[in-house]
Amino acid sequence: MIKKYVFGRPVKTDAVVMEIPESKEELSVMELTESDGIRLCCRMEETDVVYGLGEQVRGMNKRGFSYVSHATDDPAHTEDKHSLYGAHNFLILHRRKQAEEENRSFGIFVDDPGRVVFDVGETKHDWLVIRAGSDCVIYVIDGDGPKDVVKQFRRLIGRSYIPPKWAFGYQQSRWGYCCEEDIRTVVREHHGQGVPLDAVYLDIDYMEDYKDFTVDEKKFPQFESFVGEMKEQDVHLVPIIDAGVKIEKDYPIYEEGVQKGYFCKDENGEDFVAAVWPGRVHFPDVLNAEARAWFGGKYKVLMDQGIDGFWNDMNEPAIFYSEKNLGKVMDEVIALKDENLDIHSFFHMKELVVGLSNNQEDYKSFYHNMDGVKVRHDKVHNLYGFNMTRAAAEAFDRIAPGKRTLLFSRSSYIGMHRYGGIWTGDNRSWWSHILLSLQQMPSLNMCGILYTGSDIGGFGNDTTEDLLLRWLEFAIFTPLMRNHSAIGTREQEVYQFEHIEDFRNIIRIRYGLLPYIYSEYMKAALKDEMYFRPLSFDYPEDAHAVQVEDQLMAGESLMIAPVYVQNAGGRYVYLPEDMLMVRLKSLGDRTSEVLTKGHHYVEIALNELVIFVKKNHVLPIAVLGDDMRTTADIADAEYEWIGFVEDAAEYLLYDDDGIAKNCNLEENCKKITVRREDLA
Amino acid sequence: MIKKYVFGRPVKTDAVVMEIPESKEELSVMELTESDGIRLCCRMEETDVVYGLGEQVRGMNKRGFSYVSHATDDPAHTEDKHSLYGAHNFLILHRRKQAEEENRSFGIFVDDPGRVVFDVGETKHDWLVIRAGSDCVIYVIDGDGPKDVVKQFRRLIGRSYIPPKWAFGYQQSRWGYCCEEDIRTVVREHHGQGVPLDAVYLDIDYMEDYKDFTVDEKKFPQFESFVGEMKEQDVHLVPIIDAGVKIEKDYPIYEEGVQKGYFCKDENGEDFVAAVWPGRVHFPDVLNAEARAWFGGKYKVLMDQGIDGFWNDMNEPAIFYSEKNLGKVMDEVIALKDENLDIHSFFHMKELVVGLSNNQEDYKSFYHNMDGVKVRHDKVHNLYGFNMTRAAAEAFDRIAPGKRTLLFSRSSYIGMHRYGGIWTGDNRSWWSHILLSLQQMPSLNMCGILYTGSDIGGFGNDTTEDLLLRWLEFAIFTPLMRNHSAIGTREQEVYQFEHIEDFRNIIRIRYGLLPYIYSEYMKAALKDEMYFRPLSFDYPEDAHAVQVEDQLMAGESLMIAPVYVQNAGGRYVYLPEDMLMVRLKSLGDRTSEVLTKGHHYVEIALNELVIFVKKNHVLPIAVLGDDMRTTADIADAEYEWIGFVEDAAEYLLYDDDGIAKNCNLEENCKKITVRREDLA
């Protein structure tokens, strides 16, 4: 049951797809106050758990911190950060049923694309307080526990994006691959050493002077034929697209955008000047339908050369500086010359310079034209990345109709999940970021974002061999499985390390699991369900399951419990029921044993994967040839089955051609009965 | 067995106190190469553990990262940081004995006060590589396991600093206490609400314009009588002293230092100009014996007003900027005005400004006069904090002979532990920093630093009630138990939160445990042992103990296993033998049960403390009156005993007047036999 409450005159965000009449009842699950915006609050009991909020730091249970929805380009995902790249204003207060008591869990979605604050017991340990703007729509979802609340919410916001099947393969990226030869090396080193690889990414280096929809001819003299050369090896190239359009005379996109008035304006109606990679840029006004169609149409330039996947970046939008503020700061700094800079003046100067980037005043100084209405950016800030990605997705429907194109974004807002996935941004080579990634996955799934994953090995800082290997052991379960790193950091393609066989084994296990991962992904997308779930979602009666913050249910048959602590030779695992523990040194080298419900310490060597199969569940494993290199090689692979079966278990196997857009459960699912004796 | 190897012409660091003849044998435990400095390397087996390195990030087992000894003022103690404030060039490679095999663990101390790199398997997973300068002394310690290696090393470097007993009480600090009234409030709120408190700290705010050894008369018009007013309540005031001396005409310390030539010089022999809090400063050349004596003597100004404790800060030394570099950077920034700043030029500008602070070139541009020899600072960088603290300690011996004065430092080098303790610097209100603090404690103890602790609740960022409470539940075991926070962050005195009774209960437990904590501290100091130990030090034969990174042995009777995960209602605990689990809601409200050797999940509510008593061990608990406010109130407290005893256990109880310097095991220890029936 979903109730809708409208406050003030909210902008149309297109977050939801379902028409719901405005509720005539009072908003009852939280106490509402209207003054200087909307304020909702309620007392939390000690055992209440709060889920949701999508891409944020800290645990799956969001209690004990406050989260601010304000899309932010911040490359230090530490515990104190209130905002990351996305704004996902959906949470669930989960109150476990006491005997005889009625269920009192609820979900709440605050459809306000400006700044929204969720104080989940930071200020006062027992109080949940939400503060939004005066103009917003609030949806309250009453459901039978968190799983049901999520399902209702997901119906409200529409079906999740489905990428092509090859996008479930292993992918390699690095800011710093500079030319054809760099990319050939990446493919050759992977495929040559028996490590499967489906895609290589082009970061900002491929462009001419960081101009969107250009290719630097010095680095890629024959781009189209190079794309073709890669395609012959079934390797896809995935270029980055940035939000800012370089200000440069005769650069057609710039000239057209200016001429047609498609860029965001400053307070005087001039094109707003910010700066990112190329220096000064304008931002296409993707909140305007016409401008959005125009910008989306530009992706065709690359698609015509064979490109079938993109990642949209810097679309919070990130701003290095605005022209106006830079001038001001420069003058202030110059005025300090020859002063005795003490604690106050020195830190003031430093803050001025550091504060040039993503400055809040800049976000208040430009405007969108939303269907004829001038809207100041900060009021709709969180819609930018959503609509840049929507621009692309809507264009793909015209440029490559009926076909899936890979698309994901850095910034997002509820609703963007219909158009593309996200990656979780500029993480670090930190062990704690394996855990953070694990914890973000179900929170994102709740918000409809299914195609997602973190930069494996860490984007910033130097990785180590053990970190990369442990990270992969988790990431073989994330739909987006991409190794990505920043320029200047240690090179972290798997072949840079000593024990290539360990990496080969782990990545091949991903491909072996693909029939399962793809089936589970498609069923989750088509049924508005979650691919990754906290244990408590599957075991709502289990009092300990809500405590488990470092294990996940992955699809219907599996529980995973990755090692995320350096030098650990194992870890504690909680089993909410008896499960089959399967230990894999490689896809073919596996042993298994039944572990009983309860707490266990499980030894897991650095080069081993351990997974847990639920009772009366099975999963298909593709039988891989030694020469398997990409998902294309396993299109017709045979399956074997592993499982934990008394007599027999049923599995709904989804498969399709991996490219056609009309995915359909009835047509593409086979119900397979696996008997005990069928197990490998 | 300790072997000493001398390379080149090392400076005299005074790190060690024992005369050891130069070894004539070859250095055999690691492979030595001399070219462009000293390089030592050896292969590590998969099960080898590396301990030591003092104040660094990551686990107690240092494998999988590289650590750089280079004292650094860095307030973001994230996993990627290679250097913190101290330089503790001692590590132990611990190779567990296989049956019949001889012990192959060893310790190594690289006595080089310049930059030393310990690559403990970062570059190559299985290789330990140490790189030092050409002029250094290396000590190799061969011992019977890590505990023995530590004991030998500690004898080599001399007895650890012993603070006055009141310094084991609870202490409150905040950058931002601005005047007498602020401090009165702190004391009144604690004592008035039954929360014991022994000391309040004075951060940089108390000084006049951040000038060392001055007191701002506007804030503290009657400083001496205010110190006395606090003393009447048995509350000690602990002022901060910074390394930089303000350049200001007629400021006596500045004038004297210039006149006598006691400041560090630049390449032209002029007093080197850096900047910290007051803006431009000179650094007293504490590496020069005369200057050291002069600077130390200045502490008398405050001691004469009743002060009996100090903390030395910014003595890496931290540099906001050097005058010379600031001018250069300013010119570069000004030249960029009106340019189109793109990825290269914009980040270059940002780096210039951010890079003003603690700039490596600055450290190469000033000089010490070490007994007549001019030494460039970077060659001896890590000795600065050590010698600033030594300056104070040597002066205390003259100013207040025979008495203990509280003293700790931010920066340190091996050897400084004889003169004072350290706090672990500017941590954050992060849950991960409870664990970091726990992991740093034994590593610091190995290096002789016993009087230490972290800023409870976190220095940077906003704390929360649950974080502060969980942090205290660990910190009641650290010798230095201080709540400290930065200006601008949430106020985090325990009375700022809702459930003051929880804080009162936990802090009173500390005072109840004081007879034990003090005894164990004193025995560790006087016997060159560790107060905090990794489990593997006490249970060398236990194959799992070396894996345990989040529990500690604290003194001879206890194992602790604090909760450091937000919203966790308990945690896993490994028991290397049967132990008595004691659960305390308050000092008086305790229950206990015996848990068997092995893995356990233990529920621990937010306001509970759980400790584990070793078999046939006891600990004394002081019986506290309700009106107990400071350590002075429990000088004559009666004890009761808790323990895990079959028939009887012996305990060596150390006690003294808490202030006299000549601490002595024979005189001050009582051997007490506690029978089962004596237990409370």
Tab-separated table of C-alpha atoms in Angstrom, chain A residues 338-468:
chain	number	residue	atom	x	y	z
A	338	ASP	CA	53.555	39.261	1.791
A	339	GLU	CA	51.191	38.972	4.759
A	340	ASN	CA	52.176	36.954	7.837
A	341	LEU	CA	49.750	34.101	7.218
A	342	ASP	CA	48.768	32.634	10.555
A	343	ILE	CA	46.320	29.932	11.531
A	344	HIS	CA	43.370	32.033	10.359
A	345	SER	CA	44.630	33.594	7.167
A	346	PHE	CA	46.646	30.588	6.025
A	347	PHE	CA	43.808	28.095	6.382
A	348	HIS	CA	41.450	30.633	4.883
A	349	MET	CA	43.652	30.815	1.816
A	350	LYS	CA	43.928	27.044	1.589
A	351	GLU	CA	40.177	26.678	1.921
A	352	LEU	CA	39.606	29.253	-0.769
A	353	VAL	CA	41.680	27.259	-3.219
A	354	VAL	CA	40.452	23.820	-2.185
A	355	GLY	CA	36.918	25.231	-1.989
A	356	LEU	CA	36.981	26.253	-5.632
A	357	SER	CA	35.801	22.776	-6.537
A	358	ASN	CA	32.149	21.765	-6.200
A	359	ASN	CA	31.466	25.056	-4.499
A	360	GLN	CA	27.929	25.363	-3.164
A	361	GLU	CA	27.641	28.974	-4.298
A	362	ASP	CA	28.387	27.906	-7.836
A	363	TYR	CA	25.509	25.450	-7.714
A	364	LYS	CA	23.251	28.347	-6.808
A	365	SER	CA	24.437	30.448	-9.664
A	366	PHE	CA	23.137	28.661	-12.741
A	367	TYR	CA	19.763	27.749	-14.113
A	368	HIS	CA	17.828	25.178	-16.045
A	369	ASN	CA	15.008	25.646	-18.463
A	370	MET	CA	12.610	22.889	-17.442
A	371	ASP	CA	9.869	22.971	-20.046
A	372	GLY	CA	9.917	26.712	-20.083
A	373	VAL	CA	10.320	27.224	-16.362
A	374	LYS	CA	13.593	28.700	-15.098
A	375	VAL	CA	14.790	26.618	-12.149
A	376	ARG	CA	17.881	27.384	-10.113
A	377	HIS	CA	20.279	24.460	-10.242
A	378	ASP	CA	20.577	23.756	-6.521
A	379	LYS	CA	16.833	23.074	-6.353
A	380	VAL	CA	17.190	20.211	-8.827
A	381	HIS	CA	20.873	19.420	-8.416
A	382	ASN	CA	20.386	15.712	-7.931
A	383	LEU	CA	18.568	15.307	-11.256
A	384	TYR	CA	21.527	16.178	-13.424
A	385	GLY	CA	23.268	12.814	-13.677
A	386	PHE	CA	19.928	11.052	-14.027
A	387	ASN	CA	19.002	13.189	-17.008
A	388	MET	CA	22.367	13.041	-18.679
A	389	THR	CA	22.037	9.268	-18.604
A	390	ARG	CA	18.441	9.443	-19.685
A	391	ALA	CA	19.562	11.616	-22.609
A	392	ALA	CA	21.811	8.787	-23.746
A	393	ALA	CA	19.305	5.998	-23.119
A	394	GLU	CA	16.495	7.784	-24.927
A	395	ALA	CA	18.814	8.408	-27.836
A	396	PHE	CA	19.895	4.749	-27.969
A	397	ASP	CA	16.260	3.857	-28.524
A	398	ARG	CA	16.357	5.948	-31.663
A	399	ILE	CA	19.898	5.108	-32.776
A	400	ALA	CA	19.921	1.382	-32.027
A	401	PRO	CA	16.283	0.458	-31.450
A	402	GLY	CA	15.540	-2.951	-30.005
A	403	LYS	CA	19.155	-3.437	-28.953
A	404	ARG	CA	20.659	-3.140	-25.508
A	405	THR	CA	23.509	-0.685	-25.124
A	406	LEU	CA	25.754	-0.734	-22.072
A	407	LEU	CA	25.258	2.438	-20.079
A	408	PHE	CA	26.115	3.463	-16.581
A	409	SER	CA	26.644	6.681	-14.765
A	410	ARG	CA	28.447	8.115	-11.792
A	411	SER	CA	25.714	10.397	-10.496
A	412	SER	CA	22.124	9.231	-10.165
A	413	TYR	CA	18.744	9.879	-8.631
A	414	ILE	CA	15.842	7.556	-8.047
A	415	GLY	CA	14.420	6.740	-11.475
A	416	MET	CA	17.730	6.690	-13.320
A	417	HIS	CA	17.876	2.940	-12.755
A	418	ARG	CA	15.459	2.601	-15.674
A	419	TYR	CA	18.055	4.045	-18.042
A	420	GLY	CA	21.355	2.689	-16.853
A	421	GLY	CA	23.453	1.403	-13.994
A	422	ILE	CA	26.037	3.131	-11.870
A	423	TRP	CA	29.501	2.377	-10.718
A	424	THR	CA	30.254	3.435	-7.179
A	425	GLY	CA	32.759	6.096	-8.154
A	426	ASP	CA	36.294	6.881	-7.155
A	427	ASN	CA	36.987	4.473	-4.339
A	428	ARG	CA	40.462	3.584	-3.067
A	429	SER	CA	42.759	0.617	-2.773
A	430	TRP	CA	41.580	0.140	0.776
A	431	TRP	CA	40.479	-3.142	2.332
A	432	SER	CA	37.618	-1.284	3.956
A	433	HIS	CA	36.310	-0.508	0.488
A	434	ILE	CA	35.646	-4.145	-0.248
A	435	LEU	CA	33.286	-4.082	2.704
A	436	LEU	CA	31.840	-0.716	1.709
A	437	SER	CA	31.112	-2.047	-1.735
A	438	LEU	CA	29.444	-5.122	-0.283
A	439	GLN	CA	27.292	-2.948	1.940
A	440	GLN	CA	26.335	-0.563	-0.857
A	441	MET	CA	25.119	-3.309	-3.175
A	442	PRO	CA	21.826	-4.200	-1.440
A	443	SER	CA	21.158	-0.534	-0.617
A	444	LEU	CA	21.454	0.257	-4.319
A	445	ASN	CA	19.332	-2.724	-5.286
A	446	MET	CA	16.565	-1.430	-3.022
A	447	CYS	CA	16.563	1.735	-5.136
A	448	GLY	CA	16.339	-0.228	-8.383
A	449	ILE	CA	20.000	0.047	-9.289
A	450	LEU	CA	20.926	-3.511	-10.175
A	451	TYR	CA	23.685	-3.048	-12.707
A	452	THR	CA	26.416	-1.848	-10.437
A	453	GLY	CA	29.798	-2.634	-8.931
A	454	SER	CA	32.838	-0.918	-7.519
A	455	ASP	CA	36.220	-0.289	-9.080
A	456	ILE	CA	37.893	-3.586	-8.296
A	457	GLY	CA	41.307	-3.196	-6.700
A	458	GLY	CA	40.474	0.417	-5.896
A	459	PHE	CA	40.575	3.484	-8.121
A	460	GLY	CA	42.822	5.709	-6.007
A	461	ASN	CA	46.089	4.678	-4.294
A	462	ASP	CA	48.224	1.644	-4.981
A	463	THR	CA	46.705	-1.775	-4.809
A	464	THR	CA	48.483	-4.924	-3.694
A	465	GLU	CA	48.248	-8.416	-5.069
A	466	ASP	CA	46.345	-9.753	-2.080
A	467	LEU	CA	43.890	-6.848	-2.046
A	468	LEU	CA	43.087	-7.272	-5.711
